[in-house]
Coordinates of C-alpha atoms and ligand atoms in Angstrom, one line a residue:
X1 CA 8.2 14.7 26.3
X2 CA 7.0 11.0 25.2
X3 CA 8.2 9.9 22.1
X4 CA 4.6 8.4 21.1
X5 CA 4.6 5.0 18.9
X6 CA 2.5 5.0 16.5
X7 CA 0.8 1.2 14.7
X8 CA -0.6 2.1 11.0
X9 CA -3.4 0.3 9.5
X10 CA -3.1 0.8 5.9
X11 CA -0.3 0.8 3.8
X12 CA -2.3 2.5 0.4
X13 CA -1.8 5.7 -1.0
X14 CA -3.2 7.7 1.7
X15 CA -1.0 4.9 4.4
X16 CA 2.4 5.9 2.6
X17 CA 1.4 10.1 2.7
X18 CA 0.6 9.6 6.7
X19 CA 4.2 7.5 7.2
X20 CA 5.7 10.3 4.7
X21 CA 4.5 12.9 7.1
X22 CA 4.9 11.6 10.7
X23 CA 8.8 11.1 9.7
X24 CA 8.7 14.8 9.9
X25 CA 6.7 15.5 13.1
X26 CA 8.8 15.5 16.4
X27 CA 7.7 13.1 19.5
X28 CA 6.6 10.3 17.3
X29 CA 7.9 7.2 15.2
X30 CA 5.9 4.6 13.8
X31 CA 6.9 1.6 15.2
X32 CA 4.0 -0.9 13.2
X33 CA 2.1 -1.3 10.2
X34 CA -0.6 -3.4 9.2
X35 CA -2.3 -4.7 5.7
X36 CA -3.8 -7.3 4.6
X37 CA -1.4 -6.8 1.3
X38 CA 1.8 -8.6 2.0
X39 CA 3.6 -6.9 -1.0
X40 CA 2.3 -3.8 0.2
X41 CA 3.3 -4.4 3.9
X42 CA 6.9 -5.3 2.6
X43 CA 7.8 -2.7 0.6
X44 CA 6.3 0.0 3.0
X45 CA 8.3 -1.3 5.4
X46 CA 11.0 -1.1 3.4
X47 CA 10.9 2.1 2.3
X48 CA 10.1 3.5 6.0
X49 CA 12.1 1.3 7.8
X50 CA 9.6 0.1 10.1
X51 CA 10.4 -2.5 12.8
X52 CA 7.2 -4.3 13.2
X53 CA 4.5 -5.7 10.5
X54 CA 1.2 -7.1 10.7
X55 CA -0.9 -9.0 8.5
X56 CA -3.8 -9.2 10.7
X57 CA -4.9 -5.4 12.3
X58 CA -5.7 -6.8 15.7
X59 CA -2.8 -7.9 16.2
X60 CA -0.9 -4.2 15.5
X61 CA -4.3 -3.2 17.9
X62 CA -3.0 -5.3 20.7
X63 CA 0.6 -4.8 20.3
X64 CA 1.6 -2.9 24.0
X65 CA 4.5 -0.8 23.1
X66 CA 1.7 0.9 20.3
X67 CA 0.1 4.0 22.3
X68 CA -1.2 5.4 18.9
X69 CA -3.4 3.7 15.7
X70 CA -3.5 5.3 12.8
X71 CA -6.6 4.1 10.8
X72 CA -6.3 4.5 7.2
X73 CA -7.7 1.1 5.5
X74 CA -10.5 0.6 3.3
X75 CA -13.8 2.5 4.6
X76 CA -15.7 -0.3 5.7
X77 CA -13.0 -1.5 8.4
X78 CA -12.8 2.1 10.0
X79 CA -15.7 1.5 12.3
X80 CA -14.5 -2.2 14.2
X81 CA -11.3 -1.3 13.8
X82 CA -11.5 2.4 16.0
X83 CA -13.8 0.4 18.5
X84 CA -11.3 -2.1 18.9
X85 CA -8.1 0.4 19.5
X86 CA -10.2 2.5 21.9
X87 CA -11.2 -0.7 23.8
X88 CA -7.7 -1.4 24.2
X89 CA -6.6 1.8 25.5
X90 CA -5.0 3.1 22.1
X91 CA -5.5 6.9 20.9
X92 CA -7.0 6.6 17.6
X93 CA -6.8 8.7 14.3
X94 CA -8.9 7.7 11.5
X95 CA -8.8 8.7 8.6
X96 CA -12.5 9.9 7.1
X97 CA -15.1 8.8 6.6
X98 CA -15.3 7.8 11.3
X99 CA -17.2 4.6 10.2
X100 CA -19.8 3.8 7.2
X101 CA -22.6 4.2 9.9
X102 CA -24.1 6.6 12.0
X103 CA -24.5 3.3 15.4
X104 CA -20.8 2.7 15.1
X105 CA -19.9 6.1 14.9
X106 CA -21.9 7.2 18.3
X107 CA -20.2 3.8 19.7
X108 CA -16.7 5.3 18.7
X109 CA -17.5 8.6 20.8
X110 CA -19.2 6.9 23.7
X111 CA -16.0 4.7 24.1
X112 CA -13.5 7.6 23.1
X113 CA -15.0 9.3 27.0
X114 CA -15.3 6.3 28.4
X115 CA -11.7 4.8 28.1
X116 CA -10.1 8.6 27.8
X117 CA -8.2 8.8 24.5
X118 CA -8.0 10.5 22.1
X119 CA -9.8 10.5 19.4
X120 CA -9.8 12.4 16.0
X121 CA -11.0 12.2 12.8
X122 CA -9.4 13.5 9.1
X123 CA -11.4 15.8 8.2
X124 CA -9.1 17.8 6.4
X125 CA -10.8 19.9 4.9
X126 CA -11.1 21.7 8.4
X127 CA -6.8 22.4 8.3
X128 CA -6.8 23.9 4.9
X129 CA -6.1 27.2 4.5
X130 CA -9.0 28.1 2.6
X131 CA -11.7 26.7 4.2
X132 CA -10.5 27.5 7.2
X133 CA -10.4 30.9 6.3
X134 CA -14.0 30.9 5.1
X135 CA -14.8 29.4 9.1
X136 CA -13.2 32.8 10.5
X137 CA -14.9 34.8 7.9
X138 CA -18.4 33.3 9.0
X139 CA -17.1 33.4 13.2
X140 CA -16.1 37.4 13.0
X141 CA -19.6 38.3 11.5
X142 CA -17.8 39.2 8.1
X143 CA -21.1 37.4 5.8
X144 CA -23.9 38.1 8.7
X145 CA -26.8 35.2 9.2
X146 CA -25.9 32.2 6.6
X147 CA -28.4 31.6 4.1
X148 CA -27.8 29.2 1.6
X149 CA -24.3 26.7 1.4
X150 CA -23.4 25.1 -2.0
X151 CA -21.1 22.4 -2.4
X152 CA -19.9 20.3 -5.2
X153 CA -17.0 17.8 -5.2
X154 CA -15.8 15.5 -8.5
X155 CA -13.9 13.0 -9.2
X156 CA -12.6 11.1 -12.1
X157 CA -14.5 7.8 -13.2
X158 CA -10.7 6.2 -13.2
X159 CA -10.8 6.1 -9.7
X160 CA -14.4 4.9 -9.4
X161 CA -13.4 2.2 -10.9
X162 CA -10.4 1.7 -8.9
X163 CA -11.7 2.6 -5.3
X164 CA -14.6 4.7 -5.1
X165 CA -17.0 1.7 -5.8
X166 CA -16.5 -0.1 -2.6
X167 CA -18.7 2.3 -0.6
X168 CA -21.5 4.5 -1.4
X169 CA -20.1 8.1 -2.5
X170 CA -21.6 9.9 0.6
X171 CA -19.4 8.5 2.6
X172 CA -16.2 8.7 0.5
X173 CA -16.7 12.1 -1.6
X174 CA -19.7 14.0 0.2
X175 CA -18.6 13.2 4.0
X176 CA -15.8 16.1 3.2
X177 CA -18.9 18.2 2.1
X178 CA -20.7 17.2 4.7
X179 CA -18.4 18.0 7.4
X180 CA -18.0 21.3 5.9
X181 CA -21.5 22.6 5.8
X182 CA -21.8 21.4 9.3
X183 CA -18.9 23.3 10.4
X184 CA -19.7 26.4 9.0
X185 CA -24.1 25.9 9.8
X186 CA -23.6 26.1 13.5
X187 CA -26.9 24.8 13.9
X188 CA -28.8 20.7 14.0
X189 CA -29.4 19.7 10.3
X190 CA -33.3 19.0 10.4
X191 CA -34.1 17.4 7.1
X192 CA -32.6 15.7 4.2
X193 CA -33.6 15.6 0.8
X194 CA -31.8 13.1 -1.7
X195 CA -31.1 11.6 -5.1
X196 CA -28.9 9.4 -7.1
X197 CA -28.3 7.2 -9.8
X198 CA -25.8 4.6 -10.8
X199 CA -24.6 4.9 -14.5
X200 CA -21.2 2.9 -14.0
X201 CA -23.2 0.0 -13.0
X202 CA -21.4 -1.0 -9.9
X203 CA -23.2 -1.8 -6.3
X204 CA -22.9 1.5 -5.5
X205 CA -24.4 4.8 -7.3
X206 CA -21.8 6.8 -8.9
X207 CA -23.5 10.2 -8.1
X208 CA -25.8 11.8 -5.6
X209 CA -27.2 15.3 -5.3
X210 CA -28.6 16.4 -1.5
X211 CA -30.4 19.3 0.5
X212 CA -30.1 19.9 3.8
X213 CA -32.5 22.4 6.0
X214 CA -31.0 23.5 9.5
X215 CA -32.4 24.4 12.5
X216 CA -31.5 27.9 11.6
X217 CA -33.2 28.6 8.4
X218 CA -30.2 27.5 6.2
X219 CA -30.2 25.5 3.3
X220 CA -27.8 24.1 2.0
X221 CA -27.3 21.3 -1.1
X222 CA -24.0 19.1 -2.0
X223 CA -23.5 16.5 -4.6
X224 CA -20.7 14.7 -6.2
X225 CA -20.1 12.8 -9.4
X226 CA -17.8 10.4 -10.2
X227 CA -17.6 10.8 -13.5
X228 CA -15.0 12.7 -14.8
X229 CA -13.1 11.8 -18.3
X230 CA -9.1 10.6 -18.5
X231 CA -8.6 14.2 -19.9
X232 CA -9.5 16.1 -16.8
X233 CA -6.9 18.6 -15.3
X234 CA -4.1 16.3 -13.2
X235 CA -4.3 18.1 -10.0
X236 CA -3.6 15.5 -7.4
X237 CA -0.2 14.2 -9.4
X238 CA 2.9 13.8 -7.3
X239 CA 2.4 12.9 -3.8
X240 CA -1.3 11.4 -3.8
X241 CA 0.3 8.6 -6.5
X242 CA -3.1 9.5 -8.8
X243 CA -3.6 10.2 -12.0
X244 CA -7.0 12.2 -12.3
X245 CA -9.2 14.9 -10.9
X246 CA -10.7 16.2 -8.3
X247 CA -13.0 19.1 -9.0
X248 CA -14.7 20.5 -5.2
X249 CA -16.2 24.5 -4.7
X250 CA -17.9 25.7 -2.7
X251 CA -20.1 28.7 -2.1
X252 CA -21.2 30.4 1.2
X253 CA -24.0 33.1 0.9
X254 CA -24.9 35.1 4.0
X255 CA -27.1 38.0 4.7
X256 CA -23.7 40.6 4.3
X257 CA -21.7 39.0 2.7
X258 CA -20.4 35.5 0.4
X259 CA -17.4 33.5 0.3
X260 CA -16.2 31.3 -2.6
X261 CA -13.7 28.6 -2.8
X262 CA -12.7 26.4 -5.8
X263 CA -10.3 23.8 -5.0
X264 CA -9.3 22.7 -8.9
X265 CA -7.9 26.4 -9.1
X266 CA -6.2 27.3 -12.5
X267 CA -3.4 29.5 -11.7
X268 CA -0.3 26.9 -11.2
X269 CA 0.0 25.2 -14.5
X270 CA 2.5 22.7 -16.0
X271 CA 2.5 21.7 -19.6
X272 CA 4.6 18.8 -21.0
X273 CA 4.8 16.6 -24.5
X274 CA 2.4 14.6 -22.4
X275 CA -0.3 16.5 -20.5
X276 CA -0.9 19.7 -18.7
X277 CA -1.0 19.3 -14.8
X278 CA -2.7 21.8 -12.2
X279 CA -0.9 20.7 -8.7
X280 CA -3.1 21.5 -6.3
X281 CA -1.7 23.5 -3.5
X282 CA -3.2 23.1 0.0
X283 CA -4.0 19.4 1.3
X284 CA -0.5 18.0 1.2
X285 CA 2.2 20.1 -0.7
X286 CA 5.3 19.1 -1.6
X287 CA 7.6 21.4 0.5
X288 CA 11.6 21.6 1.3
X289 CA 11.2 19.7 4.6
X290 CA 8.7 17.0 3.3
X291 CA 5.1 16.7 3.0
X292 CA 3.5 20.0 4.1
X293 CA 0.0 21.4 4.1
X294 CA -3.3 20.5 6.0
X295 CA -2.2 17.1 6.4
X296 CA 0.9 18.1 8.1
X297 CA -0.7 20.4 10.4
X298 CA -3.9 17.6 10.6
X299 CA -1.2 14.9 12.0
X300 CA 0.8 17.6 14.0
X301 CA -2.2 19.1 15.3
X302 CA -3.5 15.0 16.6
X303 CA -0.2 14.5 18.2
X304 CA -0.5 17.9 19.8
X305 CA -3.4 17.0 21.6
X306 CA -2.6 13.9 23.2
X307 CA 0.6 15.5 24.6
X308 CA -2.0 18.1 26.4
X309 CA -4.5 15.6 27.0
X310 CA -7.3 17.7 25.3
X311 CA -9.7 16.7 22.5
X312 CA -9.1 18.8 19.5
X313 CA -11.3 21.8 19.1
X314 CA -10.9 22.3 15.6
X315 CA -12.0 18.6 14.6
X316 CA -14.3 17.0 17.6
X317 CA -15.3 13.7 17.3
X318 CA -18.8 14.6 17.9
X319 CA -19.0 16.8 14.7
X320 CA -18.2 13.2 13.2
X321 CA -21.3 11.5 14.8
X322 CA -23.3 14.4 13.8
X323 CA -21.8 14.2 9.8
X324 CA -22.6 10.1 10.0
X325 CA -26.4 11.3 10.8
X326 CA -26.9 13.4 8.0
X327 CA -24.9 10.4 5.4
X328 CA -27.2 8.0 6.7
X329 CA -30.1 9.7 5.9
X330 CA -28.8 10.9 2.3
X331 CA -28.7 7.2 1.4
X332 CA -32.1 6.6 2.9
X333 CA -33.9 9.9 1.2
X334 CA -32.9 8.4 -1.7
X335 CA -33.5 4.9 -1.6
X336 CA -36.7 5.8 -0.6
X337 CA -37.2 8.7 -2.9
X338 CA -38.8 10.8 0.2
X339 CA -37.2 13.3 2.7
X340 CA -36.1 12.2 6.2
X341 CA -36.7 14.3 9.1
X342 CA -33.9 14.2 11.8
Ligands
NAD1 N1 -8.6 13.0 3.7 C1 -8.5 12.7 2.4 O1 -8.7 13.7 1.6 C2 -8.3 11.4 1.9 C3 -7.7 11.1 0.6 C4 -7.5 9.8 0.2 C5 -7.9 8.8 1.0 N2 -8.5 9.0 2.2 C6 -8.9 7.9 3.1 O2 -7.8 7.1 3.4 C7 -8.3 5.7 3.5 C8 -7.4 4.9 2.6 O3 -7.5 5.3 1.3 P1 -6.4 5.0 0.2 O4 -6.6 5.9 -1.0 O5 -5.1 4.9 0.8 O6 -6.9 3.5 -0.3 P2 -6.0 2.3 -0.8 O7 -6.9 1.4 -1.4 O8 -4.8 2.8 -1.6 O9 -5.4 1.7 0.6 C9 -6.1 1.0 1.5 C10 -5.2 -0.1 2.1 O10 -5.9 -0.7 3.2 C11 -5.7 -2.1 3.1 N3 -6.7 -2.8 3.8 C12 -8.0 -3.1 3.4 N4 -8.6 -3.8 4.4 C13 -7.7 -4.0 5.4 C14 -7.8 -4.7 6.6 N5 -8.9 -5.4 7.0 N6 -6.7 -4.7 7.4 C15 -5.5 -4.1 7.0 N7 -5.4 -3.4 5.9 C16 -6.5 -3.4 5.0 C17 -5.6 -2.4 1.7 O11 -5.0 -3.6 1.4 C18 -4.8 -1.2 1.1 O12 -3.4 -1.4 1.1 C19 -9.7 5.7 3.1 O13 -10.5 5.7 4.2 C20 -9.9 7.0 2.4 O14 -11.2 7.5 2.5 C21 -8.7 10.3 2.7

């Protein structure tokens, strides 16, 4: 089998976890990294060991011994940058959100067919345990016709301050949310309802609240603050390099039956001089042979499909497009304080 290079765009927090993790997947080495951060691009190199650096992206997108980009810069550069690594033949992960809007997001998928590659997105959400459990639950018929979908997902103002401000939240918190209710809806979202105010008084609001109506009768709302205090439960500590807290149920009510899932779950505690800390246990676990959980089986899963040649099932690019759509018009509905019809 090919022993696939992979070039990574982004050496961050969520750079580091992906290099963490494809050292332990088979049939693929990262041979090149790119940042705009030289002191990031040196000491990820260091600690990695990888041969080739970039400070400017295009030029990791151009390299020709690089078969696969791994996009997982800031938001903003996900769109031109997946454009540009499909154009020259690359198979392309990004990380979420696909693009900050809905036209370069259709562009990606028109040029993913076009140049045949591969193309997935992170949407993680759909390799964790949990929520992947609620997807069977709804496919076998266990909670009947869906009704009504409620999701919720909060973070701390820390790192709203730190990195949530650069885009608006639908695309950073909510597109996980999103992604979700689309998975599970099975059916067009119709019309979108939103609002959402700025307290921290950046460019971008701090918190939204949304309702969706689908095709099928469903309804289903979202929002997401980024607001929580210092003394929040630590429950992305180790791994994720992040002090602070992320805070995301959801709720799934069907004609027979419900499903529940609260991700800041309580029942793994640990309490020093310090603080108390509730590791969260299913998005990328520490484990004896390195980084496990859904972003283990996320990356595994990409590099499985280019070996067959096949898009992924479980996370098409389409579902992407279709997620873009519905942030678009969350940030329209409520700049303009009416619904939008799709
Ligand atoms: N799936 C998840 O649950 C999840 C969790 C965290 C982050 N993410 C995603 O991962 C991505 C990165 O997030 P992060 O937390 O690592 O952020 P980060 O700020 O820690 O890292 C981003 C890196 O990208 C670099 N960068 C910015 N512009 C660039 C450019 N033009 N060319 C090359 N490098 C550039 C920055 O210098 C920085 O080192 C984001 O898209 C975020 O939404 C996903």
């Amino acid at each position: 089998m090919k022993n696939l290079k992979i070039g990574v765009i982004g050496t961050g927090r969520f750079g580091r976890l992906h290099l963490e993790v494809f050292s332990h997947i088979d049939n693929c080495q990262v041979l090149g990294i790119a940042d705009i951060d030289k002191e990031n691009l040196k000491a990820t190199q260091k600690k990695f060991r990888v041969e080739r650096t970039y400070s400017d992206a295009m030029k990791l997108i151009q390299d020709k011994d690089i078969d696969v980009v791994d996009i997982v810069s800031d938001e903003s550069t996900h769109g031109t940058f997946a454009i540009e690594a499909i154009k020259n033949g690359k198979h392309v992960f990004i990380e979420k959100p696909i693009a900050t809007s809905f036209d370069e997001a259709v562009k990606i998928e028109e040029l993913a067919s076009l140049h045949n590659v591969q193309v997935m997105i992170g949407n993680i959400s759909r390799f964790s345990t949990p929520y992947f459990s609620i997807k069977e639950a709804i496919e076998n018929g266990a909670l009947g016709d869906l009704a009504m979908i409620r999701a919720k997902r909060n973070f701390s103002k820390s790192w709203f301050d730190h990195f949530g401000k650069r885009v608006h939240p639908v695309y950073e918190s909510g597109i996980h949310d999103i992604d979700l209710i689309l998975w599970y809806a099975n059916s067009p979202c119709e019309e979108v309802y939103a609002v959402e105010n700025n307290i921290s008084g950046y460019k971008y609001p701090d918190l939204f609240s949304a309702i969706l109506k689908f095709g099928n009768g469903l309804v289903a709302s979202l929002d997401s603050a980024w607001l929580y205090p210092k003394g929040g439960p630590q429950n992305l500590v180790e791994t994720l390099e992040l002090e602070g807290t992320i805070d995301a149920d959801i709720e799934i009510i069907g004609k027979k039956g419900t499903a529940n899932y609260k991700l800041n779950h309580s029942g793994y505690s640990i309490w020093t001089e310090k603080d108390v800390k509730h590791p969260e246990l299913t998005l990328w676990t520490t484990e004896h042979d390195g980084i496990g959980g859904a972003i283990r089986s996320e990356l595994q899963h990409f590099i499985f499909q280019i070996e067959k040649g096949e898009e992924s099932l479980v996370a098409p690019v389409h579902d992407s497009v279709e997620a873009m759509k519905i942030a678009d018009a969350i940030v329209q509905a409520a700049a303009k304080n009416k619904p939008i019809k799709l």
